[in-house]
Amino acid sequence: MTNERRCPVTQFDHHSSEHTQNHVAIYRNLREETPVAWTETHGGYWVLSDYASVYEASRDDDLFSSARHDEYGGPGLAVTIPKAPTEFHIPIEIDPPNSAPYRKLINKVTAPKAAEKLEPMIKHYVTGILDSVIETGEADLAIVAGVPAMVVIDWLGLDPAEYQVYVDAMHTLVSAAPGSPEYKHAAEVSVPWVEATVREHIRHRRENPADDTTSYFIDAEINGEKMTDDEIYSILELVISGGVGTTASLVTQSLVWLYQHPDERAQLIENPSMIDVAMEEFLRVFSPTQALGRTIMDDAEFHGCPVQKGDRALLSWASANRDAEQFTDPDEVDITRWPNRHIAFGVGVHRCAGLYIAKGLAREIFTQVFERMGDYVVDMDNVVTYPDQGTNAGFHSIPVTFTPGERRLGDTPLFAEHYTKA
Ligand code: HEM
């Protein structure tokens, strides 16, 4: 493959420290100058940055495949660039039409009504995590980032008290720089632990069904057949990896922004009914899942560029969400913006399966933080951002002080003790 066939060529690298510092400006420049461009980093890939190209590619599964093609770009997770060393994920690594029956099964437990049923559990964990700091008047507000993991783990029937290992495994792989010690620890220690634990849990649930989402998948059928342990594991691991880091990224970025914008924070505290519309705007501007990859399945011309079979492509939802062709004043955060056709949850057949759960989580976290520690003051000199913002953007640590309040859970423990170890 020669550069003559590429047009235009950039040195874009979404895992570089420059990108982490300046991704909004870098994407703006790309969108304006070269909305579809080739970059030579990470073995070479196309980067799609305007709304039109990202939207079109996301809906063209024949040309932009999400499936694993180990012969192109090496083995590993098909939807990250570079590919992450994880197991096969269902349904995100299957193209239509074969992805459809799996997606139908998942939708049943993530649809709006099903997500609503999770509200008491979400409320419990948000209440408990804030209880753990509320009397002290100081905290690391990033502790709320643990709630999505607790809920997803509990919902699957796993032990939520172990949520931190799942966060290390799943979130670190997309928030630490590939090759860094944290990334290596996640890949070599935490990910194998998660795999062993979840696989053991599936075996245990086959013998001891319970009222949890793992038992639901064990019972379910795809094309008239029960799923194998491998298939169920692929789904569970994807749900965990999709669930633990993304909502955490959304709420941490939004809470820091709201500290910096006290008028908007006061409006949301006074009018909690505005939270849902504001949340859509936070999804647009912060785009927790910044960008994911595809593999090109044919030689073709795409938006004036000669894409070739086997090329990899990065679709930046974060950049599309700031395209001036689509959004008025795209870099302004307008918490009343409506309509808001952001694509932070992706587009097409792989559009986020967990979006109603994500919104339920974020809504409860915002509501309780505003109610219980609404006057929080962030120590901006000591916030810690994710070291790598190429795939997920957000904060690892947000030191805050606030007026102390009262605990709400009383003697109810944060983690019930009924979880049966397989
Ligand atoms: C703010 C929070 C979230 C954001 C921004 C987000 C973003 C996304 C995006 C962009 C995709 C599309 C991937 C692609 O096209 O390659 C996706 C897929 C997915 N997400 Fe989410 N997600 C969030 C929360 C969640 C949660 C809480 C769960 C699980 C409980 C979840 C489960 C999934 C699954 C299973 C898929 C794959 C769907 C498929 O391939 O059909 N996500 N998500």
Tab-separated table of N, CA and C in Angstrom, residues 13-83:
chain	number	residue	atom	x	y	z
A	13	ASP	N	-3.159	10.749	15.709
A	13	ASP	CA	-3.005	9.576	16.582
A	13	ASP	C	-3.879	9.805	17.815
A	14	HIS	N	-4.995	9.090	17.878
A	14	HIS	CA	-5.935	9.334	18.982
A	14	HIS	C	-5.411	8.809	20.312
A	15	HIS	N	-4.283	8.110	20.319
A	15	HIS	CA	-3.686	7.670	21.585
A	15	HIS	C	-2.491	8.533	22.001
A	16	SER	N	-2.219	9.603	21.278
A	16	SER	CA	-1.061	10.440	21.633
A	16	SER	C	-1.421	11.375	22.786
A	17	SER	N	-0.381	11.837	23.501
A	17	SER	CA	-0.667	12.748	24.610
A	17	SER	C	-1.186	14.080	24.060
A	18	GLU	N	-0.745	14.441	22.872
A	18	GLU	CA	-1.240	15.678	22.254
A	18	GLU	C	-2.759	15.571	22.031
A	19	HIS	N	-3.185	14.402	21.595
A	19	HIS	CA	-4.624	14.211	21.370
A	19	HIS	C	-5.386	14.312	22.687
A	20	THR	N	-4.819	13.693	23.745
A	20	THR	CA	-5.482	13.745	25.044
A	20	THR	C	-5.656	15.188	25.505
A	21	GLN	N	-4.623	16.022	25.257
A	21	GLN	CA	-4.700	17.435	25.668
A	21	GLN	C	-5.659	18.236	24.800
A	22	ASN	N	-5.642	17.946	23.492
A	22	ASN	CA	-6.309	18.869	22.539
A	22	ASN	C	-7.298	18.187	21.607
A	23	HIS	N	-7.978	17.147	22.053
A	23	HIS	CA	-8.745	16.394	21.049
A	23	HIS	C	-9.850	17.213	20.389
A	24	VAL	N	-10.424	18.165	21.132
A	24	VAL	CA	-11.507	18.957	20.528
A	24	VAL	C	-10.954	19.775	19.351
A	25	ALA	N	-9.799	20.423	19.578
A	25	ALA	CA	-9.210	21.259	18.525
A	25	ALA	C	-8.685	20.404	17.371
A	26	ILE	N	-8.081	19.259	17.704
A	26	ILE	CA	-7.526	18.396	16.647
A	26	ILE	C	-8.659	17.889	15.745
A	27	TYR	N	-9.749	17.461	16.370
A	27	TYR	CA	-10.883	16.980	15.561
A	27	TYR	C	-11.500	18.125	14.750
A	28	ARG	N	-11.554	19.337	15.351
A	28	ARG	CA	-12.147	20.475	14.617
A	28	ARG	C	-11.345	20.728	13.344
A	29	ASN	N	-10.031	20.691	13.508
A	29	ASN	CA	-9.155	20.927	12.376
A	29	ASN	C	-9.334	19.851	11.296
A	30	LEU	N	-9.400	18.598	11.744
A	30	LEU	CA	-9.598	17.500	10.787
A	30	LEU	C	-10.917	17.677	10.031
A	31	ARG	N	-11.977	17.943	10.800
A	31	ARG	CA	-13.309	18.101	10.191
A	31	ARG	C	-13.304	19.172	9.123
A	32	GLU	N	-12.625	20.287	9.459
A	32	GLU	CA	-12.657	21.419	8.538
A	32	GLU	C	-11.751	21.204	7.328
A	33	GLU	N	-10.602	20.541	7.553
A	33	GLU	CA	-9.616	20.405	6.470
A	33	GLU	C	-9.742	19.078	5.722
A	34	THR	N	-9.852	17.994	6.475
A	34	THR	CA	-9.776	16.664	5.863
A	34	THR	C	-10.714	15.697	6.593
A	35	PRO	N	-12.023	15.829	6.363
A	35	PRO	CA	-12.985	15.040	7.151
A	35	PRO	C	-12.834	13.521	6.993
A	36	VAL	N	-12.266	13.096	5.863
A	36	VAL	CA	-11.869	11.687	5.758
A	36	VAL	C	-10.387	11.710	5.408
A	37	ALA	N	-9.561	11.154	6.283
A	37	ALA	CA	-8.115	11.247	6.058
A	37	ALA	C	-7.452	9.929	6.437
A	38	TRP	N	-6.256	9.728	5.894
A	38	TRP	CA	-5.471	8.534	6.229
A	38	TRP	C	-4.374	8.946	7.195
A	39	THR	N	-4.164	8.154	8.251
A	39	THR	CA	-3.034	8.425	9.128
A	39	THR	C	-2.126	7.205	9.156
A	40	GLU	N	-0.838	7.466	9.335
A	40	GLU	CA	0.139	6.375	9.271
A	40	GLU	C	0.358	5.710	10.625
A	41	THR	N	-0.233	6.256	11.707
A	41	THR	CA	0.069	5.700	13.035
A	41	THR	C	-0.679	4.380	13.247
A	42	HIS	N	-0.237	3.609	14.254
A	42	HIS	CA	-0.865	2.320	14.613
A	42	HIS	C	-1.100	1.415	13.394
A	43	GLY	N	-0.146	1.381	12.495
A	43	GLY	CA	-0.258	0.494	11.337
A	43	GLY	C	-1.085	1.092	10.215
A	44	GLY	N	-1.572	2.306	10.397
A	44	GLY	CA	-2.331	2.987	9.343
A	44	GLY	C	-3.830	2.759	9.475
A	45	TYR	N	-4.604	3.843	9.380
A	45	TYR	CA	-6.070	3.726	9.375
A	45	TYR	C	-6.686	5.019	8.863
A	46	TRP	N	-7.900	4.903	8.379
A	46	TRP	CA	-8.674	6.079	7.986
A	46	TRP	C	-9.300	6.682	9.233
A	47	VAL	N	-9.361	8.004	9.283
A	47	VAL	CA	-10.085	8.634	10.389
A	47	VAL	C	-11.214	9.477	9.800
A	48	LEU	N	-12.431	9.159	10.254
A	48	LEU	CA	-13.649	9.820	9.769
A	48	LEU	C	-14.111	10.773	10.865
A	49	SER	N	-14.208	12.084	10.542
A	49	SER	CA	-14.451	13.039	11.615
A	49	SER	C	-15.669	13.928	11.425
A	50	ASP	N	-16.261	13.968	10.238
A	50	ASP	CA	-17.460	14.810	10.144
A	50	ASP	C	-18.717	13.950	10.299
A	51	TYR	N	-19.832	14.616	10.630
A	51	TYR	CA	-21.077	13.904	10.931
A	51	TYR	C	-21.495	13.027	9.744
A	52	ALA	N	-21.414	13.606	8.526
A	52	ALA	CA	-21.919	12.889	7.346
A	52	ALA	C	-21.160	11.580	7.135
A	53	SER	N	-19.830	11.613	7.201
A	53	SER	CA	-19.074	10.381	6.921
A	53	SER	C	-19.224	9.365	8.056
A	54	VAL	N	-19.236	9.822	9.318
A	54	VAL	CA	-19.374	8.888	10.446
A	54	VAL	C	-20.755	8.226	10.395
A	55	TYR	N	-21.761	9.041	10.114
A	55	TYR	CA	-23.139	8.525	10.067
A	55	TYR	C	-23.260	7.485	8.946
A	56	GLU	N	-22.739	7.844	7.775
A	56	GLU	CA	-22.864	6.938	6.623
A	56	GLU	C	-22.101	5.630	6.857
A	57	ALA	N	-20.887	5.737	7.375
A	57	ALA	CA	-20.080	4.526	7.603
A	57	ALA	C	-20.738	3.630	8.652
A	58	SER	N	-21.310	4.230	9.694
A	58	SER	CA	-21.934	3.427	10.759
A	58	SER	C	-23.119	2.624	10.243
A	59	ARG	N	-23.737	3.127	9.171
A	59	ARG	CA	-24.917	2.431	8.646
A	59	ARG	C	-24.583	1.519	7.472
A	60	ASP	N	-23.321	1.526	7.051
A	60	ASP	CA	-22.938	0.693	5.905
A	60	ASP	C	-22.095	-0.477	6.416
A	61	ASP	N	-22.787	-1.495	6.952
A	61	ASP	CA	-22.063	-2.615	7.568
A	61	ASP	C	-21.375	-3.504	6.529
A	62	ASP	N	-21.802	-3.400	5.245
A	62	ASP	CA	-21.134	-4.222	4.222
A	62	ASP	C	-19.738	-3.684	3.953
A	63	LEU	N	-19.620	-2.363	3.870
A	63	LEU	CA	-18.304	-1.779	3.578
A	63	LEU	C	-17.492	-1.582	4.861
A	64	PHE	N	-18.155	-1.170	5.947
A	64	PHE	CA	-17.461	-0.910	7.210
A	64	PHE	C	-17.849	-1.996	8.214
A	65	SER	N	-17.120	-3.088	8.210
A	65	SER	CA	-17.493	-4.248	9.021
A	65	SER	C	-17.016	-4.101	10.466
A	66	SER	N	-17.885	-4.559	11.394
A	66	SER	CA	-17.504	-4.582	12.807
A	66	SER	C	-16.943	-5.950	13.197
A	67	ALA	N	-17.006	-6.905	12.292
A	67	ALA	CA	-16.627	-8.285	12.626
A	67	ALA	C	-15.113	-8.431	12.774
A	68	ARG	N	-14.730	-9.486	13.494
A	68	ARG	CA	-13.292	-9.794	13.609
A	68	ARG	C	-12.758	-10.250	12.274
A	69	HIS	N	-11.663	-9.651	11.825
A	69	HIS	CA	-10.966	-10.129	10.628
A	69	HIS	C	-9.499	-10.122	11.037
A	70	ASP	N	-9.049	-11.238	11.637
A	70	ASP	CA	-7.683	-11.264	12.167
A	70	ASP	C	-6.636	-11.048	11.079
A	71	GLU	N	-7.023	-11.344	9.830
A	71	GLU	CA	-6.062	-11.185	8.728
A	71	GLU	C	-5.781	-9.705	8.439
A	72	TYR	N	-6.657	-8.822	8.910
A	72	TYR	CA	-6.448	-7.383	8.689
A	72	TYR	C	-6.255	-6.691	10.034
A	73	GLY	N	-5.127	-6.082	10.250
A	73	GLY	CA	-4.894	-5.341	11.504
A	73	GLY	C	-4.564	-6.239	12.676
A	74	GLY	N	-4.366	-7.543	12.434
A	74	GLY	CA	-3.962	-8.470	13.495
A	74	GLY	C	-5.133	-8.940	14.338
A	75	PRO	N	-4.860	-9.892	15.260
A	75	PRO	CA	-5.940	-10.429	16.087
A	75	PRO	C	-6.346	-9.435	17.174
A	76	GLY	N	-7.532	-9.624	17.732
A	76	GLY	CA	-7.988	-8.765	18.835
A	76	GLY	C	-9.322	-8.126	18.524
A	77	LEU	N	-9.781	-7.322	19.494
A	77	LEU	CA	-11.099	-6.689	19.412
A	77	LEU	C	-11.214	-5.830	18.146
A	78	ALA	N	-12.195	-6.178	17.298
A	78	ALA	CA	-12.283	-5.526	15.992
A	78	ALA	C	-12.602	-4.047	16.070
A	79	VAL	N	-13.256	-3.604	17.146
A	79	VAL	CA	-13.753	-2.224	17.151
A	79	VAL	C	-12.863	-1.241	17.915
A	80	THR	N	-11.621	-1.647	18.240
A	80	THR	CA	-10.698	-0.631	18.737
A	80	THR	C	-9.482	-0.575	17.811
A	81	ILE	N	-8.855	0.573	17.774
A	81	ILE	CA	-7.605	0.758	17.020
A	81	ILE	C	-6.565	1.294	17.994
A	82	PRO	N	-5.433	0.579	18.272
A	82	PRO	CA	-5.184	-0.773	17.782
A	82	PRO	C	-6.128	-1.759	18.453
A	83	LYS	N	-6.163	-2.982	17.927
A	83	LYS	CA	-7.079	-3.977	18.483
A	83	LYS	C	-6.676	-4.341	19.912
